[in-house]
Structures are given as C-alpha cells and as structure tokens.
Amino acid sequence: MILIIGCKHNKEKSVQHFQKITKPNVIVILADDAGYMDFGFMGNKDLDTPQLDKLAKRGAVFTDAHVSATVCAPSRAGLITGKYQQRFGFEANGTGGIGLSDDVETIADAFKKNNYKTIALGKWHLGESHSDHPNQRGFDDFYGFIGGSRSYFPIQNPSKGHTLQYNGKRVIFDGYLTDVLGDKSVSYVEENKEHPFFMYLAYNAPHTPRHAKKEHLQKYKDHPRKKLAAMMWSLDENIGKLIDKLEETNQLENTLIFFLSDNGGSPHSFADNGPLKGWKGNKFEGGHRVPFIVHWGKEIKGNQTFNGLTSSLDIFKTSMAAAGIQNNLELDGVNLIPYLKGKLTGNPHEKLFWRKLDEAGVRLGSKKLVRLKDYGSTLYNLDVDLGETTDLSNLDETTSNLLHQELKAWESTLMKPLWDEGDWMPVTYHIHESLMENKVPFYTTPERREKYLKNQLNKSN
C-alpha cells in the first residue's frame, strides 16, 4: 500500500482556490448625498457618469429603492447591520458619542466568520470609540476616515475624525481623496484575487465641501453645476477603475456589486432629485428614495429595470444568500436574488418605515404617510402623485388610519433614540411643516434659522 500525504501549504492553497471559484466577491459602493436623478442611468442629461451607466446596463436598475434613514450616519447603520437602526437606538444623525451598539453584528462580521477577507474604504461615520472602529466591527482592514466629512485635499493637522488612516495609523497622501480611495480599491482587488472578499467602498463624494480637481473644474467650466459635475466625474472615473480591474483579473462576473447613495440628494451640493419631493433629511421620497444598481454577471441577467419596493436593508440578506452563508440573525431585509432571476415577482417589501425623532413616514404599497409630531400627517398615492403634492387624508381616512396603525405597531418594536440632533431639530421640523403644506421653507440650516428669527424680531420692533 502506498500512502501519499499532501503538503499542508498546497492543501490550503487548493482550498482557497476552490473557495475563490465558488464564492463570489461582494462589493458595496456607497455615494454620499447623491441626487436621485444625478446619473445617466437614472435619466440625467447634464452630468457625465459613463462608467456607472455601463455597470447599470450590465445589471439591474431599481426605480423604487430606499435607504432606512434620510441622513448619513443612521442610513449607514441600517445598511451595515441589515436591520432598522432604530432597533438599537441609532436614530439621529451623528453618533452621539455612542456609535453602533456593541452587541449588533455587521455584515463584515458575518463575512469574516465565513472565511472572507474584509475591507472598509472611505467614510465610516458610525462611531469614534475603539469599540466602534471598523477593525473591531468585522473589517480586517480599514482605509478611510472616521468622521462624517472632510476635505478632499490633504490637511496639515487633521482632527481624529478627519484623519485618513490605515488600520489606525495616519496616512499622509498627495492629490485628491476620491482618487486615493479609488486607487486603494483597485490595489486591494489585485492583492486578493485568490481569495473571496467583501469590500465596503464608502466614498464621501459628492458630500460637501464642494472640492474638485482643477482639470475637472476646467473640463466643466461652463457647466451650471460646475463643481458637482467635476466631483461626479471623478467619482464615476474611480468606480470605473475598480470595474476595469475586476474585469482584467477575471473577477467581474463572479462579483456581486451594489451601488447606491446613502440618502437623498442635498441642496447644499446642488443635487437633483428629479420628480421627487424633498431632499436629504426629510421623510418625503426625495429624502430616502435613491439610485440603486445590482450587478452579478454570472447569475443575474443584465439590462433589467426592477420597479418593486426595495431597501438598502436588503443588501445584507442578499449578500449572505449569494455567498451561501447561513445565519440566524433577525434581519429586516429581503433576499433580492429570486426577484432578479424572475423566480419571484412583485414587491420585495409590502411596507417600509422611516423615523428620525419628530419626523416619521411609512410606505404601504403605493400609499405613503408622512407624520410630524404635534402637527399632523399627510397621505399620498405615489402611483398618481410621485411628487407628493395632494394630501388624501380627508378623502381616504381608512387608509390614513391603517398607515398610522402600521407605523405605531412598528414603533412599538424600537428603542428610544440614544441622542438627538440639537440645533438641527427645529430646522428639520420647520422644513417638514412647510413641505406638508406645499410651501417653501424660510430656512434650511441652523444658521439661516437664527438669521431669519433675528429679522423677524427686528420687524416686530
């Protein structure tokens, strides 16, 4: 009898090779404050996004996709945990000095437990304490910054939240941050082509400050939204570099890619939300309906448009299904793959909910309720009124009451918010009140509110 004992190194290598063949990479690409209509694949005509348009053509474009919050931090908390962030008190913007609950599992935790390599790139905004650092939340590597925004160019003495870092150590860079993050995403793909990986690529573009490269500002010197056009071109260009590297290394077809914005477009960035009412920070469709692409060339047919009610909460469960990972987590999302393969039809979600302190909303099919604490509510039928202009509350009290009941039932499952938004609270309250009455708000920032109140006081005197 001949006994052949294989080399341990070769055995491990063959296992990794087998995993690479069978397990898809998963990449979540997140834009920051991008408008619903600011991409060619969404119908935009004045901004150039050829790389994302190409990816959209190869995959599926969702027209009724939503994030779980209308501002940056809680939206990211929902995406990365696959559950409504209000369930663990992460309701308001910022992190309140608390951040992510220590006992909530992230999508990176789940991948890491299942032999995936994991990396977070770009903006974090989920907490600044040690326990909230990406390296403590399932990511082998973190190349980015902890805070909610920063300059796109080098800072001489950055604060902790503004420092570009690699696993806790400061990175001193030259050039433009969008390029730096894009280059790192490309090098990571090259370095890990023999092992399945999960990449969370959270660009801060086109969030303020409105910084762009000189050559791109020159390219769009006559554009009415010059700075935004330049920033979006750079964002698109760097996403294109990543897609090209995946294709060059024969990984694109077996990489599940999600692209979306973290919330509705911001007027401070001159974003365009098209036919949608409202913007970042409020509970109208312009605050939480976002551009959304899913691409997985090996499994999902391209050139699709999907109109079902969908959420960023679905990314976690869809990714687990694609990777064949079983978990017992109680998630609020849905596996989208059967819908994209035509095995299921209709809406992945019958209903979706939003709440940030005094403002709340609920979708039940095409019916939408917006509620403002101590003020009232409005009801819309989005099938015929996507712009949410006609309040049906008095005409359809049955539906209005039903949506109020659904919202209250959902709220009974939530935690009390662990922090609030300080000076922003009366501002967002005023914005909601104005939009519910189809009026233009008198102010949209704390600074403008203070100026408005001073002017009103002077007039009364």
Short mmCIF file of C-alpha atoms in Angstrom, two decimals:
data_model
loop_
_atom_site.label_atom_id
_atom_site.label_comp_id
_atom_site.label_asym_id
_atom_site.label_seq_id
_atom_site.Cartn_x
_atom_site.Cartn_y
_atom_site.Cartn_z
CA MET A 1 0.00 0.00 0.00
CA ILE A 2 1.28 3.42 -0.89
CA LEU A 3 0.30 6.30 1.40
CA ILE A 4 0.58 9.77 -0.11
CA ILE A 5 0.45 12.69 2.29
CA GLY A 6 -0.15 16.06 0.63
CA CYS A 7 1.72 19.18 1.56
CA LYS A 8 -0.29 21.29 4.04
CA HIS A 9 0.57 24.51 2.19
CA ASN A 10 -0.64 23.11 -1.12
CA LYS A 11 -3.78 21.77 0.52
CA GLU A 12 -4.61 25.19 2.00
CA LYS A 13 -3.89 26.81 -1.36
CA SER A 14 -6.21 24.40 -3.15
CA VAL A 15 -8.98 25.05 -0.60
CA GLN A 16 -8.58 28.79 -1.14
CA HIS A 17 -8.64 28.27 -4.91
CA PHE A 18 -11.84 26.21 -4.62
CA GLN A 19 -13.42 28.91 -2.45
CA LYS A 20 -12.43 31.55 -4.99
CA ILE A 21 -14.13 29.61 -7.76
CA THR A 22 -17.36 29.02 -5.84
CA LYS A 23 -17.66 32.05 -3.57
CA PRO A 24 -18.42 35.44 -5.11
CA ASN A 25 -16.76 38.64 -4.05
CA VAL A 26 -19.23 41.20 -2.71
CA ILE A 27 -18.72 44.96 -3.10
CA VAL A 28 -20.97 47.69 -1.76
CA ILE A 29 -20.23 51.08 -3.35
CA LEU A 30 -21.85 53.94 -1.49
CA ALA A 31 -22.06 57.52 -2.76
CA ASP A 32 -22.72 60.33 -0.27
CA ASP A 33 -25.68 62.72 -0.74
CA ALA A 34 -26.06 61.95 -4.46
CA GLY A 35 -29.30 63.07 -6.10
CA TYR A 36 -31.86 60.56 -7.36
CA MET A 37 -31.54 61.97 -10.89
CA ASP A 38 -27.81 62.75 -10.95
CA PHE A 39 -26.79 59.72 -13.03
CA GLY A 40 -27.18 58.91 -16.69
CA PHE A 41 -28.78 55.56 -15.90
CA MET A 42 -31.48 57.45 -13.98
CA GLY A 43 -32.20 59.75 -16.91
CA ASN A 44 -29.85 62.64 -16.18
CA LYS A 45 -28.65 64.62 -19.21
CA ASP A 46 -26.21 67.18 -17.80
CA LEU A 47 -23.84 65.12 -15.59
CA ASP A 48 -21.44 62.54 -17.05
CA THR A 49 -21.43 59.10 -15.39
CA PRO A 50 -20.42 56.73 -18.23
CA GLN A 51 -18.85 54.03 -16.02
CA LEU A 52 -21.85 53.70 -13.73
CA ASP A 53 -24.16 53.81 -16.76
CA LYS A 54 -22.21 50.89 -18.20
CA LEU A 55 -22.48 48.95 -14.92
CA ALA A 56 -26.22 49.67 -14.82
CA LYS A 57 -26.60 48.34 -18.36
CA ARG A 58 -24.86 45.14 -17.33
CA GLY A 59 -27.02 44.72 -14.22
CA ALA A 60 -30.37 45.73 -12.75
CA VAL A 61 -31.54 49.26 -12.01
CA PHE A 62 -34.07 49.71 -9.20
CA THR A 63 -36.54 52.58 -9.51
CA ASP A 64 -38.24 52.28 -6.11
CA ALA A 65 -35.25 51.61 -3.83
CA HIS A 66 -34.87 53.28 -0.45
CA VAL A 67 -32.42 53.69 2.39
CA SER A 68 -33.54 53.28 6.00
CA ALA A 69 -32.71 56.87 7.01
CA THR A 70 -32.62 60.26 5.33
CA VAL A 71 -29.23 61.29 6.75
CA CYS A 72 -25.75 59.82 6.65
CA ALA A 73 -24.95 58.03 9.91
CA PRO A 74 -28.21 56.18 10.66
CA SER A 75 -28.54 55.21 7.00
CA ARG A 76 -25.11 53.55 7.17
CA ALA A 77 -26.02 51.87 10.46
CA GLY A 78 -29.05 50.28 8.81
CA LEU A 79 -27.16 49.17 5.72
CA ILE A 80 -24.27 47.60 7.60
CA THR A 81 -26.45 45.73 10.11
CA GLY A 82 -29.34 44.76 7.83
CA LYS A 83 -31.89 45.96 10.36
CA TYR A 84 -33.71 49.16 11.18
CA GLN A 85 -31.14 51.18 13.10
CA GLN A 86 -33.83 52.46 15.46
CA ARG A 87 -33.94 48.94 16.92
CA PHE A 88 -30.64 49.73 18.68
CA GLY A 89 -31.17 53.45 19.28
CA PHE A 90 -29.15 54.78 16.32
CA GLU A 91 -31.88 57.12 15.08
CA ALA A 92 -30.47 60.64 14.77
CA ASN A 93 -27.55 61.86 12.69
CA GLY A 94 -24.07 61.91 14.17
CA THR A 95 -23.06 59.22 16.62
CA GLY A 96 -23.83 60.87 19.98
CA GLY A 97 -20.51 59.73 21.41
CA ILE A 98 -22.08 56.25 21.45
CA GLY A 99 -22.00 54.86 17.92
CA LEU A 100 -23.01 51.33 16.97
CA SER A 101 -24.37 49.12 19.71
CA ASP A 102 -21.65 46.70 20.83
CA ASP A 103 -23.97 43.71 20.57
CA VAL A 104 -25.16 44.26 16.99
CA GLU A 105 -23.48 42.19 14.25
CA THR A 106 -22.36 43.80 11.00
CA ILE A 107 -22.30 42.36 7.51
CA ALA A 108 -18.50 42.35 7.78
CA ASP A 109 -18.70 40.23 10.96
CA ALA A 110 -20.76 37.67 9.07
CA PHE A 111 -18.36 37.55 6.12
CA LYS A 112 -15.27 37.36 8.30
CA LYS A 113 -16.70 34.42 10.24
CA ASN A 114 -17.08 32.64 6.92
CA ASN A 115 -13.50 32.98 5.69
CA TYR A 116 -13.93 36.12 3.63
CA LYS A 117 -11.38 38.89 3.70
CA THR A 118 -13.00 42.20 4.55
CA ILE A 119 -12.13 45.85 3.98
CA ALA A 120 -13.87 49.18 4.60
CA LEU A 121 -12.75 52.11 2.47
CA GLY A 122 -13.66 55.78 2.84
CA LYS A 123 -16.18 57.36 5.18
CA TRP A 124 -17.15 55.49 8.37
CA HIS A 125 -19.35 57.82 10.49
CA LEU A 126 -20.53 55.04 12.82
CA GLY A 127 -18.61 55.97 15.96
CA GLU A 128 -15.18 57.20 17.05
CA SER A 129 -14.54 54.99 20.10
CA HIS A 130 -12.25 51.96 19.99
CA SER A 131 -15.17 49.52 20.06
CA ASP A 132 -16.71 51.26 17.03
CA HIS A 133 -13.57 51.25 14.89
CA PRO A 134 -14.06 49.25 11.66
CA ASN A 135 -11.30 46.86 12.73
CA GLN A 136 -13.50 45.98 15.71
CA ARG A 137 -16.64 45.62 13.61
CA GLY A 138 -15.63 42.81 11.28
CA PHE A 139 -13.21 44.54 8.91
CA ASP A 140 -9.71 43.13 8.57
CA ASP A 141 -8.65 46.41 7.01
CA PHE A 142 -9.85 49.99 7.20
CA TYR A 143 -8.53 52.66 4.86
CA GLY A 144 -10.52 55.82 5.37
CA PHE A 145 -11.64 58.39 7.92
CA ILE A 146 -13.84 58.01 10.98
CA GLY A 147 -15.92 61.21 10.80
CA GLY A 148 -18.79 62.37 8.63
CA SER A 149 -16.94 64.59 6.16
CA ARG A 150 -13.54 66.09 5.44
CA SER A 151 -11.53 67.98 2.83
CA TYR A 152 -10.87 66.15 -0.42
CA PHE A 153 -7.33 67.51 -0.28
CA PRO A 154 -4.57 66.93 2.31
CA ILE A 155 -5.00 68.53 5.75
CA GLN A 156 -1.86 69.60 7.60
CA ASN A 157 -3.06 68.86 11.15
CA PRO A 158 -6.29 66.88 10.85
CA SER A 159 -8.54 66.07 13.80
CA LYS A 160 -9.17 62.45 14.73
CA GLY A 161 -12.36 62.32 12.67
CA HIS A 162 -10.72 63.93 9.63
CA THR A 163 -7.51 61.87 9.58
CA LEU A 164 -7.07 59.46 6.69
CA GLN A 165 -5.86 56.26 8.30
CA TYR A 166 -4.94 52.68 7.53
CA ASN A 167 -5.88 50.41 10.45
CA GLY A 168 -5.38 53.20 12.97
CA LYS A 169 -2.19 54.68 11.54
CA ARG A 170 -2.27 58.02 9.78
CA VAL A 171 -1.87 58.04 6.01
CA ILE A 172 -0.29 61.15 4.51
CA PHE A 173 -1.42 61.48 0.92
CA ASP A 174 -1.00 63.77 -2.04
CA GLY A 175 -3.68 64.57 -4.56
CA TYR A 176 -7.45 64.13 -4.41
CA LEU A 177 -9.17 61.85 -1.88
CA THR A 178 -11.61 60.28 -4.36
CA ASP A 179 -8.59 59.17 -6.43
CA VAL A 180 -6.81 57.88 -3.32
CA LEU A 181 -9.77 55.72 -2.32
CA GLY A 182 -10.24 54.53 -5.90
CA ASP A 183 -6.59 53.53 -6.19
CA LYS A 184 -6.79 51.61 -2.90
CA SER A 185 -9.87 49.71 -4.09
CA VAL A 186 -8.01 48.71 -7.25
CA SER A 187 -4.89 47.53 -5.41
CA TYR A 188 -7.00 45.52 -2.97
CA VAL A 189 -8.66 43.63 -5.84
CA GLU A 190 -5.24 42.85 -7.32
CA GLU A 191 -3.84 41.68 -3.99
CA ASN A 192 -6.81 39.45 -3.13
CA LYS A 193 -7.67 37.82 -6.43
CA GLU A 194 -7.05 34.36 -4.97
CA HIS A 195 -9.44 34.73 -2.03
CA PRO A 196 -13.08 35.85 -1.77
CA PHE A 197 -13.52 39.29 -0.23
CA PHE A 198 -16.14 41.73 0.97
CA MET A 199 -15.48 45.39 0.21
CA TYR A 200 -17.43 48.30 1.67
CA LEU A 201 -16.40 51.24 -0.51
CA ALA A 202 -17.96 54.37 1.01
CA TYR A 203 -16.95 57.41 -0.99
CA ASN A 204 -17.62 60.80 0.61
CA ALA A 205 -18.37 62.27 -2.83
CA PRO A 206 -20.36 64.33 -3.64
CA HIS A 207 -20.92 65.41 0.00
CA THR A 208 -19.69 68.89 0.92
CA PRO A 209 -17.17 70.50 0.95
CA ARG A 210 -17.52 71.02 -2.79
CA HIS A 211 -13.91 70.30 -3.72
CA ALA A 212 -12.88 69.20 -7.20
CA LYS A 213 -9.68 68.77 -9.18
CA LYS A 214 -8.52 71.74 -11.26
CA GLU A 215 -8.56 69.81 -14.51
CA HIS A 216 -12.13 68.68 -13.90
CA LEU A 217 -13.26 72.18 -13.00
CA GLN A 218 -11.74 73.30 -16.28
CA LYS A 219 -13.50 70.46 -18.10
CA TYR A 220 -16.84 71.73 -16.77
CA LYS A 221 -16.03 75.46 -16.64
CA ASP A 222 -19.28 76.42 -18.40
CA HIS A 223 -21.50 73.92 -16.57
CA PRO A 224 -24.30 75.38 -14.40
CA ARG A 225 -23.39 72.86 -11.68
CA LYS A 226 -19.66 73.02 -12.34
CA LYS A 227 -18.35 71.72 -9.00
CA LEU A 228 -20.87 68.91 -8.74
CA ALA A 229 -20.23 67.87 -12.35
CA ALA A 230 -16.49 67.74 -11.64
CA MET A 231 -16.92 65.76 -8.42
CA MET A 232 -19.29 63.28 -10.04
CA TRP A 233 -16.93 62.78 -12.97
CA SER A 234 -14.14 61.86 -10.55
CA LEU A 235 -16.40 59.52 -8.59
CA ASP A 236 -17.52 57.78 -11.76
CA GLU A 237 -13.97 57.58 -13.11
CA ASN A 238 -12.71 55.84 -9.97
CA ILE A 239 -15.59 53.36 -9.88
CA GLY A 240 -14.71 52.61 -13.49
CA LYS A 241 -11.11 51.84 -12.47
CA LEU A 242 -12.38 49.28 -9.97
CA ILE A 243 -14.67 47.63 -12.51
CA ASP A 244 -11.83 47.51 -15.05
CA LYS A 245 -9.53 45.82 -12.53
CA LEU A 246 -12.18 43.22 -11.70
CA GLU A 247 -12.56 42.52 -15.41
CA GLU A 248 -8.81 42.43 -16.00
CA THR A 249 -8.38 39.85 -13.21
CA ASN A 250 -11.36 37.76 -14.40
CA GLN A 251 -13.35 38.50 -11.24
CA LEU A 252 -16.12 40.75 -12.52
CA GLU A 253 -18.59 38.02 -13.49
CA ASN A 254 -18.39 36.45 -10.03
CA THR A 255 -18.54 39.69 -8.05
CA LEU A 256 -21.86 40.85 -6.62
CA ILE A 257 -21.83 44.66 -6.78
CA PHE A 258 -24.27 47.07 -5.20
CA PHE A 259 -24.22 50.79 -5.94
CA LEU A 260 -26.41 53.33 -4.16
CA SER A 261 -26.46 56.67 -2.37
CA ASP A 262 -26.66 56.87 1.43
CA ASN A 263 -29.68 59.20 1.33
CA GLY A 264 -31.46 61.67 -0.92
CA GLY A 265 -29.61 64.45 -2.67
CA SER A 266 -28.65 67.53 -0.67
CA PRO A 267 -29.47 71.07 -1.83
CA HIS A 268 -26.14 72.15 -0.35
CA SER A 269 -24.44 70.03 -3.02
CA PHE A 270 -26.85 71.25 -5.76
CA ALA A 271 -28.12 67.69 -6.19
CA ASP A 272 -31.13 66.92 -8.38
CA ASN A 273 -33.85 64.65 -7.02
CA GLY A 274 -35.90 64.96 -10.20
CA PRO A 275 -39.65 64.41 -9.74
CA LEU A 276 -39.32 63.60 -6.05
CA LYS A 277 -40.43 65.95 -3.30
CA GLY A 278 -37.97 66.88 -0.58
CA TRP A 279 -34.30 66.17 -0.06
CA LYS A 280 -31.77 64.80 2.42
CA GLY A 281 -33.09 64.93 5.97
CA ASN A 282 -36.87 64.73 5.42
CA LYS A 283 -39.38 61.94 5.03
CA PHE A 284 -40.63 62.72 1.55
CA GLU A 285 -39.42 60.48 -1.29
CA GLY A 286 -36.56 62.86 -2.12
CA GLY A 287 -35.08 62.14 1.30
CA HIS A 288 -34.83 58.37 1.10
CA ARG A 289 -35.50 57.08 -2.45
CA VAL A 290 -32.09 56.50 -4.04
CA PRO A 291 -30.42 55.31 -7.26
CA PHE A 292 -29.63 51.61 -6.86
CA ILE A 293 -27.77 49.14 -9.09
CA VAL A 294 -27.21 45.41 -8.53
CA HIS A 295 -24.75 43.57 -10.76
CA TRP A 296 -23.68 39.92 -10.67
CA GLY A 297 -22.82 38.93 -14.20
CA LYS A 298 -22.56 35.22 -13.50
CA GLU A 299 -26.04 34.93 -12.01
CA ILE A 300 -28.17 37.98 -12.86
CA LYS A 301 -29.27 38.92 -16.34
CA GLY A 302 -28.28 42.41 -17.40
CA ASN A 303 -30.30 45.29 -18.85
CA GLN A 304 -33.03 44.92 -16.22
CA THR A 305 -35.27 47.51 -14.64
CA PHE A 306 -36.86 46.48 -11.37
CA ASN A 307 -39.79 48.51 -10.02
CA GLY A 308 -40.54 46.66 -6.77
CA LEU A 309 -40.33 48.31 -3.35
CA THR A 310 -36.78 47.69 -2.15
CA SER A 311 -34.49 48.76 0.70
CA SER A 312 -30.79 49.10 1.47
CA LEU A 313 -31.61 46.72 4.33
CA ASP A 314 -31.79 44.02 1.63
CA ILE A 315 -28.06 44.20 0.92
CA PHE A 316 -27.11 42.12 3.98
CA LYS A 317 -29.51 39.25 3.33
CA THR A 318 -28.91 39.25 -0.44
CA SER A 319 -25.15 39.10 0.10
CA MET A 320 -25.44 36.20 2.54
CA ALA A 321 -27.59 34.28 0.06
CA ALA A 322 -25.14 34.91 -2.78
CA ALA A 323 -22.22 33.67 -0.65
CA GLY A 324 -24.17 30.64 0.61
CA ILE A 325 -23.79 31.80 4.21
CA GLN A 326 -26.35 30.67 6.75
CA ASN A 327 -27.01 32.83 9.80
CA ASN A 328 -29.70 33.12 12.43
CA LEU A 329 -29.72 36.91 12.67
CA GLU A 330 -33.08 38.66 12.76
CA LEU A 331 -32.74 40.93 9.74
CA ASP A 332 -35.27 43.35 8.28
CA GLY A 333 -34.11 42.89 4.70
CA VAL A 334 -35.08 40.53 1.90
CA ASN A 335 -33.01 38.37 -0.47
CA LEU A 336 -33.37 40.13 -3.83
CA ILE A 337 -31.82 37.41 -5.99
CA PRO A 338 -35.05 35.43 -6.64
CA TYR A 339 -36.69 38.66 -7.85
CA LEU A 340 -33.79 39.44 -10.17
CA LYS A 341 -33.87 35.90 -11.57
CA GLY A 342 -37.61 36.08 -12.18
CA LYS A 343 -38.45 33.37 -9.66
CA LEU A 344 -40.43 35.88 -7.59
CA THR A 345 -42.37 38.92 -8.78
CA GLY A 346 -43.92 41.95 -7.14
CA ASN A 347 -42.65 43.95 -4.19
CA PRO A 348 -39.88 42.51 -2.01
CA HIS A 349 -41.37 44.66 0.78
CA GLU A 350 -45.05 45.19 1.43
CA LYS A 351 -44.14 48.12 3.70
CA LEU A 352 -41.18 50.27 4.72
CA PHE A 353 -40.74 52.65 7.65
CA TRP A 354 -38.72 55.75 8.48
CA ARG A 355 -38.34 57.74 11.66
CA LYS A 356 -35.91 60.36 12.88
CA LEU A 357 -37.01 61.90 16.16
CA ASP A 358 -40.09 64.10 15.46
CA GLU A 359 -40.49 63.07 11.80
CA ALA A 360 -41.71 59.72 10.53
CA GLY A 361 -43.02 58.04 7.40
CA VAL A 362 -44.44 54.74 6.18
CA ARG A 363 -44.98 53.16 2.77
CA LEU A 364 -47.64 50.52 2.27
CA GLY A 365 -47.51 49.62 -1.39
CA SER A 366 -48.05 52.88 -3.26
CA LYS A 367 -49.62 54.65 -0.27
CA LYS A 368 -47.34 56.96 1.74
CA LEU A 369 -47.94 58.64 5.10
CA VAL A 370 -45.73 61.44 6.45
CA ARG A 371 -46.21 62.27 10.13
CA LEU A 372 -44.88 65.23 12.12
CA LYS A 373 -45.11 65.10 15.90
CA ASP A 374 -47.62 67.55 17.41
CA TYR A 375 -48.53 68.80 13.94
CA GLY A 376 -50.33 66.12 11.94
CA SER A 377 -49.88 63.91 8.92
CA THR A 378 -50.33 63.82 5.16
CA LEU A 379 -51.28 60.90 2.90
CA TYR A 380 -50.26 60.38 -0.73
CA ASN A 381 -50.86 57.89 -3.52
CA LEU A 382 -47.48 57.62 -5.26
CA ASP A 383 -48.92 55.78 -8.25
CA VAL A 384 -50.55 59.00 -9.40
CA ASP A 385 -48.69 61.57 -7.29
CA LEU A 386 -44.98 60.78 -7.10
CA GLY A 387 -44.29 64.39 -6.18
CA GLU A 388 -46.42 64.07 -3.01
CA THR A 389 -48.44 67.23 -3.62
CA THR A 390 -52.03 66.09 -2.96
CA ASP A 391 -52.91 65.21 0.62
CA LEU A 392 -55.59 62.49 0.67
CA SER A 393 -56.01 62.30 4.45
CA ASN A 394 -59.55 63.68 4.47
CA LEU A 395 -60.57 61.80 1.31
CA ASP A 396 -59.31 58.39 2.43
CA GLU A 397 -59.47 58.23 6.21
CA THR A 398 -59.50 54.42 6.15
CA THR A 399 -56.06 54.23 4.51
CA SER A 400 -54.74 57.06 6.67
CA ASN A 401 -55.81 55.26 9.84
CA LEU A 402 -54.34 51.97 8.60
CA LEU A 403 -50.95 53.56 7.93
CA HIS A 404 -50.98 55.25 11.34
CA GLN A 405 -51.63 51.85 12.91
CA GLU A 406 -48.83 50.22 10.91
CA LEU A 407 -46.42 52.96 11.95
CA LYS A 408 -47.35 52.68 15.63
CA ALA A 409 -47.02 48.88 15.54
CA TRP A 410 -43.52 49.20 14.08
CA GLU A 411 -42.56 51.87 16.62
CA SER A 412 -43.51 49.53 19.45
CA THR A 413 -40.54 47.35 18.47
CA LEU A 414 -37.97 50.18 18.65
CA MET A 415 -35.63 51.59 21.28
CA LYS A 416 -35.77 55.15 22.49
CA PRO A 417 -33.28 57.27 20.48
CA LEU A 418 -29.92 57.44 22.23
CA TRP A 419 -29.17 61.01 21.09
CA ASP A 420 -30.83 63.86 19.24
CA GLU A 421 -29.73 66.46 16.66
CA GLY A 422 -29.54 69.62 18.75
CA ASP A 423 -29.86 72.82 16.68
CA TRP A 424 -30.98 70.88 13.61
CA MET A 425 -34.22 69.66 15.23
CA PRO A 426 -36.26 72.89 14.88
CA VAL A 427 -34.88 73.29 11.36
CA THR A 428 -35.98 69.88 10.12
CA TYR A 429 -39.31 70.35 11.91
CA HIS A 430 -39.90 73.62 10.03
CA ILE A 431 -38.89 72.01 6.71
CA HIS A 432 -41.38 69.17 7.21
CA GLU A 433 -44.15 71.53 8.22
CA SER A 434 -43.53 73.66 5.12
CA LEU A 435 -43.36 70.74 2.71
CA MET A 436 -46.51 69.19 4.14
CA GLU A 437 -48.23 72.46 3.25
CA ASN A 438 -46.52 72.57 -0.19
CA LYS A 439 -44.66 75.72 0.83
CA VAL A 440 -41.01 76.74 0.52
CA PRO A 441 -39.23 76.68 3.92
CA PHE A 442 -38.00 80.01 5.27
CA TYR A 443 -34.72 78.39 6.34
CA THR A 444 -32.88 75.10 5.83
CA THR A 445 -29.90 75.31 8.24
CA PRO A 446 -29.47 76.35 11.89
CA GLU A 447 -27.50 79.41 10.76
CA ARG A 448 -30.28 80.53 8.40
CA ARG A 449 -32.88 79.91 11.10
CA GLU A 450 -31.02 82.18 13.51
CA LYS A 451 -30.78 84.90 10.86
CA TYR A 452 -34.48 84.53 9.99
CA LEU A 453 -35.55 84.81 13.65
CA LYS A 454 -33.42 87.92 14.13
CA ASN A 455 -35.01 89.52 11.08
CA GLN A 456 -38.49 88.68 12.34
CA LEU A 457 -37.64 90.16 15.72
CA ASN A 458 -36.36 93.35 14.12
CA LYS A 459 -39.54 93.66 12.04
CA SER A 460 -41.75 93.29 15.11
CA ASN A 461 -39.80 96.02 16.89
#
